[in-house]
Short mmCIF file of N, CA and C in Angstrom, two decimals:
data_model
loop_
_atom_site.label_atom_id
_atom_site.label_comp_id
_atom_site.label_asym_id
_atom_site.label_seq_id
_atom_site.Cartn_x
_atom_site.Cartn_y
_atom_site.Cartn_z
N MET A 905 0.95 -1.07 0.13
CA MET A 905 0.33 -0.06 -0.06
C MET A 905 0.97 1.74 -0.31
N THR A 906 0.98 1.90 -1.20
CA THR A 906 1.68 3.20 -1.21
C THR A 906 0.84 4.32 -1.25
N LEU A 907 1.63 5.68 -0.67
CA LEU A 907 0.88 6.46 -1.23
C LEU A 907 0.62 7.02 -2.94
N GLU A 908 1.27 6.97 -3.95
CA GLU A 908 0.68 6.67 -5.19
C GLU A 908 -0.23 5.82 -5.35
N SER A 909 -0.56 4.92 -5.08
CA SER A 909 -1.36 3.78 -5.07
C SER A 909 -2.74 4.53 -5.14
N ILE A 910 -2.85 4.93 -4.25
CA ILE A 910 -4.17 5.64 -3.57
C ILE A 910 -4.05 6.73 -3.66
N LEU A 911 -3.39 7.93 -4.81
CA LEU A 911 -3.54 8.91 -4.64
C LEU A 911 -3.70 9.25 -6.51
N PRO A 912 -4.81 9.21 -6.94
CA PRO A 912 -4.46 9.05 -8.85
C PRO A 912 -4.92 10.89 -9.18
N PRO A 913 -3.95 10.93 -10.36
CA PRO A 913 -4.26 12.13 -11.01
C PRO A 913 -5.57 13.33 -10.28
N GLU A 914 -6.63 12.62 -10.76
CA GLU A 914 -7.99 13.38 -10.99
C GLU A 914 -7.77 14.02 -8.95
N ARG A 915 -7.42 13.14 -8.34
CA ARG A 915 -7.65 13.63 -6.54
C ARG A 915 -6.27 14.22 -7.01
N ALA A 916 -5.53 15.44 -7.30
CA ALA A 916 -5.15 16.17 -7.24
C ALA A 916 -5.47 17.69 -7.52
N LEU A 917 -5.90 18.37 -6.95
CA LEU A 917 -6.73 19.30 -7.12
C LEU A 917 -6.16 20.88 -7.13
N PHE A 918 -6.63 21.43 -7.93
CA PHE A 918 -5.72 22.64 -8.78
C PHE A 918 -6.81 24.21 -8.32
N GLY A 919 -6.29 24.70 -7.58
CA GLY A 919 -6.83 25.84 -7.33
C GLY A 919 -8.21 25.62 -6.95
N VAL A 920 -8.63 25.30 -5.95
CA VAL A 920 -9.67 24.76 -4.74
C VAL A 920 -9.70 25.89 -3.89
N PRO A 921 -11.20 26.76 -4.58
CA PRO A 921 -11.70 28.01 -3.63
C PRO A 921 -11.56 27.49 -1.77
N GLY A 922 -10.98 28.29 -1.16
CA GLY A 922 -10.94 28.43 0.25
C GLY A 922 -12.63 28.11 1.07
N GLY A 923 -12.21 29.55 1.59
CA GLY A 923 -13.12 30.19 1.77
C GLY A 923 -12.72 30.35 3.57
N SER A 924 -13.19 28.92 4.50
CA SER A 924 -13.11 29.02 5.89
C SER A 924 -12.25 27.01 5.50
N LYS A 925 -12.30 26.68 6.94
CA LYS A 925 -12.05 25.06 6.57
C LYS A 925 -13.35 24.16 6.61
N LYS A 926 -14.00 24.62 6.45
CA LYS A 926 -15.42 24.08 7.29
C LYS A 926 -15.84 23.45 5.14
N ARG A 927 -15.49 24.35 4.41
CA ARG A 927 -15.72 25.04 3.11
C ARG A 927 -14.97 23.68 2.75
N VAL A 928 -13.58 23.93 2.72
CA VAL A 928 -12.71 23.12 1.85
C VAL A 928 -13.37 21.64 2.38
N LEU A 929 -13.53 21.29 3.63
CA LEU A 929 -14.09 20.05 3.94
C LEU A 929 -14.85 19.59 3.10
N GLU A 930 -16.31 20.81 3.15
CA GLU A 930 -17.28 20.25 2.02
C GLU A 930 -17.18 20.47 1.53
N PHE A 931 -16.01 20.94 0.39
CA PHE A 931 -15.86 20.61 -0.90
C PHE A 931 -15.04 19.38 -1.43
N PHE A 932 -14.49 18.68 -0.46
CA PHE A 932 -13.76 17.09 -0.38
C PHE A 932 -14.50 16.24 -0.27
N SER A 933 -15.60 16.41 0.60
CA SER A 933 -16.89 15.90 0.35
C SER A 933 -17.46 15.22 -0.56
N THR A 934 -18.10 16.69 -1.16
CA THR A 934 -19.37 16.35 -2.32
C THR A 934 -17.68 16.15 -3.61
N PHE A 935 -16.92 15.72 -3.83
CA PHE A 935 -16.09 16.02 -4.53
C PHE A 935 -15.71 13.88 -4.83
N ILE A 936 -15.26 13.92 -3.64
CA ILE A 936 -14.80 12.43 -3.23
C ILE A 936 -16.36 11.53 -3.12
N ALA A 937 -16.98 12.06 -3.07
CA ALA A 937 -18.48 11.01 -3.10
C ALA A 937 -18.85 11.26 -4.75
N GLN A 938 -18.63 12.24 -5.55
CA GLN A 938 -19.35 11.90 -6.48
C GLN A 938 -18.49 11.19 -7.03
N ASN A 939 -16.93 10.54 -7.12
CA ASN A 939 -16.17 10.08 -7.68
C ASN A 939 -16.35 8.24 -7.21
N THR A 940 -17.01 8.37 -6.28
CA THR A 940 -16.58 7.10 -5.70
C THR A 940 -18.27 7.10 -4.86
N PRO A 941 -18.84 5.82 -5.37
CA PRO A 941 -20.00 5.53 -4.93
C PRO A 941 -20.78 5.01 -3.75
N SER A 942 -19.72 4.56 -3.37
CA SER A 942 -20.25 4.03 -1.70
C SER A 942 -19.24 4.96 -1.05
N LEU A 943 -19.40 6.17 -0.99
CA LEU A 943 -19.41 7.10 -0.11
C LEU A 943 -20.79 8.31 -0.31
N ASP A 944 -20.47 8.31 0.72
CA ASP A 944 -21.68 9.86 1.30
C ASP A 944 -21.28 10.44 1.34
N SER A 945 -21.66 12.05 1.09
CA SER A 945 -21.41 13.12 1.16
C SER A 945 -21.04 13.75 2.52
N GLN A 946 -21.85 13.65 3.66
CA GLN A 946 -22.69 14.05 4.23
C GLN A 946 -21.73 13.50 5.11
N GLU A 947 -21.47 12.41 5.56
CA GLU A 947 -21.30 10.84 6.32
C GLU A 947 -19.27 11.67 6.04
N VAL A 948 -19.08 11.48 4.94
CA VAL A 948 -17.80 11.88 5.01
C VAL A 948 -17.29 13.50 5.67
N PHE A 949 -18.09 14.72 5.15
CA PHE A 949 -18.22 15.70 6.03
C PHE A 949 -18.01 15.52 7.69
N SER A 950 -18.76 15.01 8.08
CA SER A 950 -18.85 14.86 9.23
C SER A 950 -18.39 13.82 10.15
N ARG A 951 -17.39 13.02 9.55
CA ARG A 951 -16.06 11.92 10.03
C ARG A 951 -15.22 12.95 10.30
N LEU A 952 -15.06 13.61 9.35
CA LEU A 952 -13.44 14.73 8.96
C LEU A 952 -13.60 16.00 9.85
N VAL A 953 -14.90 15.97 10.19
CA VAL A 953 -15.25 17.12 11.09
C VAL A 953 -15.13 16.96 12.53
N GLY A 954 -15.69 15.94 12.69
CA GLY A 954 -15.55 15.34 14.06
C GLY A 954 -14.07 14.90 14.76
N ARG A 955 -13.09 14.50 13.23
CA ARG A 955 -11.75 14.26 13.72
C ARG A 955 -11.15 15.52 14.00
N GLU A 956 -11.30 17.20 13.24
CA GLU A 956 -11.22 18.17 13.63
C GLU A 956 -11.36 18.31 15.01
N ARG A 957 -12.20 17.99 15.41
CA ARG A 957 -13.41 18.69 16.66
C ARG A 957 -12.18 17.73 17.67
N LEU A 958 -11.43 17.31 17.72
CA LEU A 958 -10.51 16.30 18.83
C LEU A 958 -9.08 16.82 18.68
N GLY A 959 -9.59 17.51 17.52
CA GLY A 959 -7.54 18.04 17.08
C GLY A 959 -7.57 18.31 15.94
N SER A 960 -7.53 19.87 15.77
CA SER A 960 -6.52 20.63 14.17
C SER A 960 -5.61 19.41 13.60
N THR A 961 -5.94 19.14 12.64
CA THR A 961 -4.61 18.31 11.63
C THR A 961 -4.08 19.17 10.58
N GLY A 962 -4.07 20.89 11.10
CA GLY A 962 -3.46 21.42 10.63
C GLY A 962 -2.07 21.36 11.49
N ILE A 963 -1.00 20.84 10.71
CA ILE A 963 0.22 20.04 10.90
C ILE A 963 1.43 21.54 11.43
N GLY A 964 1.18 22.33 10.62
CA GLY A 964 2.05 24.36 10.43
C GLY A 964 2.32 24.19 9.13
N HIS A 965 3.35 25.46 8.94
CA HIS A 965 3.53 25.46 7.30
C HIS A 965 3.12 25.78 6.23
N GLY A 966 1.90 25.84 6.67
CA GLY A 966 0.26 25.75 5.76
C GLY A 966 0.05 25.21 5.29
N VAL A 967 -0.21 23.78 6.13
CA VAL A 967 -0.44 22.23 5.67
C VAL A 967 -1.27 21.89 6.52
N ALA A 968 -2.42 20.63 6.09
CA ALA A 968 -3.35 20.40 6.91
C ALA A 968 -3.50 18.52 6.37
N ILE A 969 -3.28 18.64 6.84
CA ILE A 969 -4.37 16.52 6.87
C ILE A 969 -4.98 16.45 7.48
N PRO A 970 -5.78 16.09 6.92
CA PRO A 970 -7.15 16.07 7.22
C PRO A 970 -7.61 14.45 7.09
N HIS A 971 -8.11 13.21 8.25
CA HIS A 971 -8.24 11.58 8.51
C HIS A 971 -9.46 11.49 8.37
N ALA A 972 -10.16 10.77 7.88
CA ALA A 972 -11.18 9.74 9.24
C ALA A 972 -11.09 8.87 8.34
N ARG A 973 -11.90 8.02 9.65
CA ARG A 973 -12.37 6.28 9.13
C ARG A 973 -13.80 6.30 8.25
N ASN A 974 -14.24 5.44 7.39
CA ASN A 974 -15.51 5.61 7.13
C ASN A 974 -15.41 4.43 6.95
N PRO A 975 -16.98 3.69 7.52
CA PRO A 975 -16.86 2.67 6.87
C PRO A 975 -17.64 2.06 5.41
N HIS A 976 -17.96 2.84 4.95
CA HIS A 976 -18.22 2.51 3.20
C HIS A 976 -16.70 3.45 3.03
N CYS A 977 -15.56 2.90 3.17
CA CYS A 977 -14.02 3.53 1.92
C CYS A 977 -13.90 1.76 2.51
N LYS A 978 -14.12 1.41 1.32
CA LYS A 978 -13.11 -0.05 0.71
C LYS A 978 -11.82 0.11 1.27
N ALA A 979 -11.18 0.44 0.80
CA ALA A 979 -9.61 0.80 0.71
C ALA A 979 -8.92 2.59 1.33
N PRO A 980 -7.96 2.40 1.42
CA PRO A 980 -7.76 3.62 1.77
C PRO A 980 -7.10 5.29 0.75
N LEU A 981 -8.05 5.99 0.51
CA LEU A 981 -8.08 7.13 -0.48
C LEU A 981 -7.36 8.05 -0.11
N ALA A 982 -6.48 9.20 -1.51
CA ALA A 982 -6.08 9.96 -0.80
C ALA A 982 -6.31 11.18 -1.72
N SER A 983 -6.54 12.19 -1.19
CA SER A 983 -7.01 13.41 -2.33
C SER A 983 -5.50 14.56 -1.78
N PHE A 984 -5.54 15.62 -2.90
CA PHE A 984 -4.65 16.47 -2.56
C PHE A 984 -5.04 17.95 -2.62
N LEU A 985 -5.15 18.75 -2.53
CA LEU A 985 -5.87 20.20 -2.72
C LEU A 985 -5.25 21.57 -2.59
N LYS A 986 -5.18 21.54 -3.63
CA LYS A 986 -4.08 23.20 -3.46
C LYS A 986 -4.92 24.68 -3.30
N LEU A 987 -4.92 24.90 -2.39
CA LEU A 987 -6.23 26.70 -2.47
C LEU A 987 -6.14 27.42 -2.40
N SER A 988 -7.06 27.75 -3.26
CA SER A 988 -6.41 29.22 -4.32
C SER A 988 -6.10 30.62 -3.50
N GLU A 989 -6.73 30.69 -1.72
CA GLU A 989 -6.17 31.39 -0.92
C GLU A 989 -6.46 30.49 0.53
N PRO A 990 -5.64 31.25 0.98
CA PRO A 990 -5.52 30.08 2.48
C PRO A 990 -6.38 30.48 3.39
N VAL A 991 -6.75 29.29 3.83
CA VAL A 991 -7.91 29.83 5.00
C VAL A 991 -7.32 29.18 6.56
N ASP A 992 -7.95 29.86 7.74
CA ASP A 992 -7.53 29.40 8.57
C ASP A 992 -8.25 28.22 9.62
N PHE A 993 -7.23 27.67 9.54
CA PHE A 993 -7.63 26.07 10.85
C PHE A 993 -6.98 25.36 11.56
N ASP A 994 -6.87 26.55 12.59
CA ASP A 994 -6.09 26.50 13.80
C ASP A 994 -4.97 25.44 13.70
N ALA A 995 -4.15 25.37 12.82
CA ALA A 995 -2.82 25.05 12.95
C ALA A 995 -2.51 25.51 13.75
N ILE A 996 -1.12 24.99 14.70
CA ILE A 996 -0.83 24.22 16.00
C ILE A 996 0.18 25.62 16.06
N ASP A 997 0.72 25.79 14.37
CA ASP A 997 1.50 27.32 14.70
C ASP A 997 0.97 28.58 14.25
N GLY A 998 -0.71 28.54 14.02
CA GLY A 998 -1.59 29.56 13.88
C GLY A 998 -1.61 29.84 12.33
N ASP A 999 -0.59 29.70 11.39
CA ASP A 999 -0.29 29.90 10.10
C ASP A 999 -1.54 29.31 9.20
N PRO A 1000 -2.17 30.67 8.08
CA PRO A 1000 -3.20 29.71 7.65
C PRO A 1000 -2.62 28.67 6.51
N VAL A 1001 -3.53 27.58 6.78
CA VAL A 1001 -3.41 26.60 5.51
C VAL A 1001 -3.67 27.00 3.88
N ASP A 1002 -2.69 26.56 2.89
CA ASP A 1002 -3.36 26.33 1.63
C ASP A 1002 -2.64 25.12 1.12
N LEU A 1003 -2.07 23.87 1.63
CA LEU A 1003 -1.63 22.83 0.98
C LEU A 1003 -2.71 21.88 2.09
N VAL A 1004 -3.70 21.11 1.79
CA VAL A 1004 -4.67 20.17 2.16
C VAL A 1004 -4.33 18.64 1.14
N PHE A 1005 -3.28 18.09 2.13
CA PHE A 1005 -3.99 16.69 2.42
C PHE A 1005 -4.91 15.63 2.83
N VAL A 1006 -5.46 15.11 1.58
CA VAL A 1006 -7.03 14.54 2.70
C VAL A 1006 -6.50 12.86 2.66
N LEU A 1007 -6.96 11.99 3.55
CA LEU A 1007 -6.68 10.51 3.93
C LEU A 1007 -8.07 10.33 4.69
N LEU A 1008 -8.59 9.29 3.56
CA LEU A 1008 -9.69 7.67 3.98
C LEU A 1008 -9.09 6.91 4.06
N VAL A 1009 -9.83 6.47 5.56
CA VAL A 1009 -9.05 4.66 5.61
C VAL A 1009 -10.34 4.12 6.13
N PRO A 1010 -10.39 2.67 5.66
CA PRO A 1010 -11.51 2.06 6.29
C PRO A 1010 -11.61 2.14 7.72
N GLU A 1011 -12.67 1.68 8.03
CA GLU A 1011 -13.23 1.22 9.68
C GLU A 1011 -12.36 1.19 10.63
N GLN A 1012 -11.36 -0.26 10.14
CA GLN A 1012 -10.74 -0.90 10.57
C GLN A 1012 -8.98 -0.48 9.92
N ALA A 1013 -9.27 0.29 10.10
CA ALA A 1013 -7.98 1.12 9.93
C ALA A 1013 -6.93 0.23 10.59
N ASP A 1014 -5.53 -0.20 9.76
CA ASP A 1014 -4.40 -1.02 10.75
C ASP A 1014 -2.97 0.03 10.38
N ASP A 1015 -1.89 -0.48 11.49
CA ASP A 1015 -0.97 -0.06 10.97
C ASP A 1015 -0.21 0.68 9.85
N ALA A 1016 -0.88 -0.30 8.92
CA ALA A 1016 -0.87 0.35 7.42
C ALA A 1016 -1.51 1.76 6.99
N HIS A 1017 -2.23 2.19 7.69
CA HIS A 1017 -2.82 3.08 7.44
C HIS A 1017 -2.21 4.28 7.90
N LEU A 1018 -1.51 3.81 9.50
CA LEU A 1018 -0.81 4.96 10.74
C LEU A 1018 0.09 5.25 9.50
N ALA A 1019 0.93 4.20 9.31
CA ALA A 1019 2.24 4.73 7.89
C ALA A 1019 1.89 5.24 6.87
N LEU A 1020 0.63 5.48 6.22
CA LEU A 1020 0.92 5.81 5.41
C LEU A 1020 0.24 7.74 5.34
N LEU A 1021 -0.39 8.00 6.86
CA LEU A 1021 -0.33 9.09 7.98
C LEU A 1021 0.78 10.13 7.04
N GLY A 1022 1.72 8.94 8.43
CA GLY A 1022 2.93 9.49 8.12
C GLY A 1022 4.12 9.40 7.33
N GLN A 1023 3.58 9.20 6.53
CA GLN A 1023 4.26 9.27 4.80
C GLN A 1023 3.36 10.62 4.65
N VAL A 1024 2.44 10.39 4.29
CA VAL A 1024 2.00 11.72 4.09
C VAL A 1024 2.67 13.47 5.07
N ALA A 1025 2.63 13.03 5.97
CA ALA A 1025 3.74 14.46 7.05
C ALA A 1025 5.28 14.36 7.09
N SER A 1026 5.79 13.61 6.67
CA SER A 1026 6.61 13.66 6.46
C SER A 1026 7.35 14.49 4.99
N ILE A 1027 6.18 14.14 3.87
CA ILE A 1027 6.67 14.76 2.70
C ILE A 1027 5.92 15.91 3.03
N MET A 1028 5.18 16.50 3.94
CA MET A 1028 4.37 17.38 3.84
C MET A 1028 5.69 18.59 4.59
N ASN A 1029 6.27 17.94 5.73
CA ASN A 1029 7.67 18.32 6.08
C ASN A 1029 8.53 18.76 5.15
N ASP A 1030 8.41 18.34 4.25
CA ASP A 1030 9.73 18.87 3.76
C ASP A 1030 9.87 20.41 2.84
N ALA A 1031 10.54 21.07 3.06
CA ALA A 1031 10.56 22.62 3.41
C ALA A 1031 10.44 22.92 1.43
N GLU A 1032 10.85 22.04 0.85
CA GLU A 1032 11.79 22.52 -0.73
C GLU A 1032 9.92 21.80 -1.49
N THR A 1033 9.96 20.69 -0.89
CA THR A 1033 8.11 20.24 -1.47
C THR A 1033 7.22 21.11 -1.97
N ARG A 1034 7.22 21.91 0.30
CA ARG A 1034 6.06 22.51 0.31
C ARG A 1034 5.95 24.49 -0.76
N GLN A 1035 7.26 24.49 -0.84
CA GLN A 1035 7.25 25.40 -2.06
C GLN A 1035 7.52 25.23 -3.64
N GLN A 1036 7.61 23.95 -3.87
CA GLN A 1036 7.64 23.66 -5.01
C GLN A 1036 6.05 23.06 -5.86
N LEU A 1037 4.77 23.04 -4.58
CA LEU A 1037 3.55 22.68 -5.08
C LEU A 1037 3.07 24.35 -4.83
N ARG A 1038 3.66 24.94 -4.13
CA ARG A 1038 3.05 25.96 -4.03
C ARG A 1038 3.04 27.15 -5.25
N LYS A 1039 4.55 26.60 -6.23
CA LYS A 1039 4.75 28.03 -7.33
C LYS A 1039 4.02 27.13 -8.29
N SER A 1040 2.95 25.24 -8.28
CA SER A 1040 3.00 24.78 -9.07
C SER A 1040 1.65 26.57 -10.15
N GLU A 1041 1.88 25.96 -11.37
CA GLU A 1041 0.52 26.30 -12.36
C GLU A 1041 -0.74 25.92 -12.70
N THR A 1042 -0.16 24.57 -12.84
CA THR A 1042 -1.66 23.85 -13.26
C THR A 1042 -2.15 22.47 -12.30
N GLN A 1043 -2.93 21.52 -12.89
CA GLN A 1043 -2.74 20.52 -12.54
C GLN A 1043 -1.84 19.82 -12.17
N ARG A 1044 -1.97 19.26 -13.46
CA ARG A 1044 -0.63 18.63 -13.99
C ARG A 1044 0.14 18.27 -13.45
N GLN A 1045 1.74 19.65 -13.58
CA GLN A 1045 2.36 20.11 -12.33
C GLN A 1045 2.13 19.76 -11.08
N LEU A 1046 1.10 19.97 -10.34
CA LEU A 1046 0.40 19.86 -9.33
C LEU A 1046 0.72 19.08 -8.98
N TYR A 1047 0.42 17.88 -9.90
CA TYR A 1047 0.21 16.28 -9.03
C TYR A 1047 1.91 15.41 -10.17
N ASP A 1048 2.23 15.77 -10.99
CA ASP A 1048 4.07 15.51 -10.94
C ASP A 1048 5.09 15.74 -9.15
N ILE A 1049 5.04 16.69 -9.09
CA ILE A 1049 5.43 17.55 -8.17
C ILE A 1049 5.10 16.87 -7.39
N LEU A 1050 4.12 16.02 -6.92
CA LEU A 1050 3.41 15.43 -4.88
C LEU A 1050 4.31 14.61 -6.69
N LEU A 1051 4.02 13.51 -7.27
CA LEU A 1051 4.33 12.27 -7.38
C LEU A 1051 5.93 12.20 -7.34
N ASP A 1052 6.43 13.13 -7.42
CA ASP A 1052 7.96 13.47 -7.17
C ASP A 1052 8.69 12.83 -6.01
N ALA A 1053 7.62 13.70 -4.54
CA ALA A 1053 7.68 14.36 -3.27
C ALA A 1053 7.98 12.84 -2.73
N ILE A 1054 6.32 11.92 -2.76
CA ILE A 1054 5.84 10.40 -2.68
C ILE A 1054 7.59 9.28 -3.28
N ARG A 1055 7.70 9.62 -4.52
CA ARG A 1055 8.78 8.50 -4.95
C ARG A 1055 10.04 9.01 -3.84
N HIS A 1056 11.15 9.96 -4.11
CA HIS A 1056 12.12 10.25 -3.69
C HIS A 1056 11.70 9.93 -2.00
N HIS A 1057 10.01 9.87 -1.45
CA HIS A 1057 10.45 10.01 0.01
C HIS A 1057 10.47 8.41 0.35
N THR A 1058 9.67 7.59 -0.50
CA THR A 1058 9.59 6.25 -0.52
C THR A 1058 10.44 5.74 -0.82
N SER A 1059 11.83 6.01 -1.87
CA SER A 1059 13.08 5.75 -2.59
C SER A 1059 13.97 5.51 -1.36
N ASP A 1060 13.82 6.97 -0.36
CA ASP A 1060 15.22 7.28 0.90
C ASP A 1060 14.74 6.26 1.89
N GLY A 1061 13.97 5.13 2.08
CA GLY A 1061 13.61 4.49 2.78
C GLY A 1061 12.66 4.67 4.05
N ARG A 1062 12.11 5.88 3.85
CA ARG A 1062 11.63 5.57 4.48
C ARG A 1062 10.16 5.74 5.16
N ALA A 1063 9.71 5.15 3.86
CA ALA A 1063 8.40 5.19 4.12
C ALA A 1063 8.14 3.14 4.62
N GLY A 1064 6.94 3.79 5.47
CA GLY A 1064 6.58 2.50 6.11
C GLY A 1064 6.54 1.30 5.61
#
């Protein structure tokens, strides 16, 4: 199970309207439900919001990694959103967020899913990767930068 295998190009979204944390999570929930028939947008949204209530998934440096378990999610899936403008995400450093990596996993998530989350955090903690993602000007460029970062991270042997 790799990040590359659960993040297809069509789930790397460029110029997503921000507004607020709630709007970003609503946008993702609607988007993913339209593309994954087994998922219900309201359920995805309420689970992501429920997770945020436990503590913000804003990890700092303008990055958030919202994630949730979902009983209708058959296998882990990921999506990446580059927001058109930063939003307040109650991040640990107080900075607004413009890079959002969303992870949904099955209800019976195991250590492999925690490893995926760790891999996302590790990739997004890299200052050069964040800078390149922010400079991207097309959806394709955004996805290619992400893929390069994932592959580089995996080849370093730091992945689970």
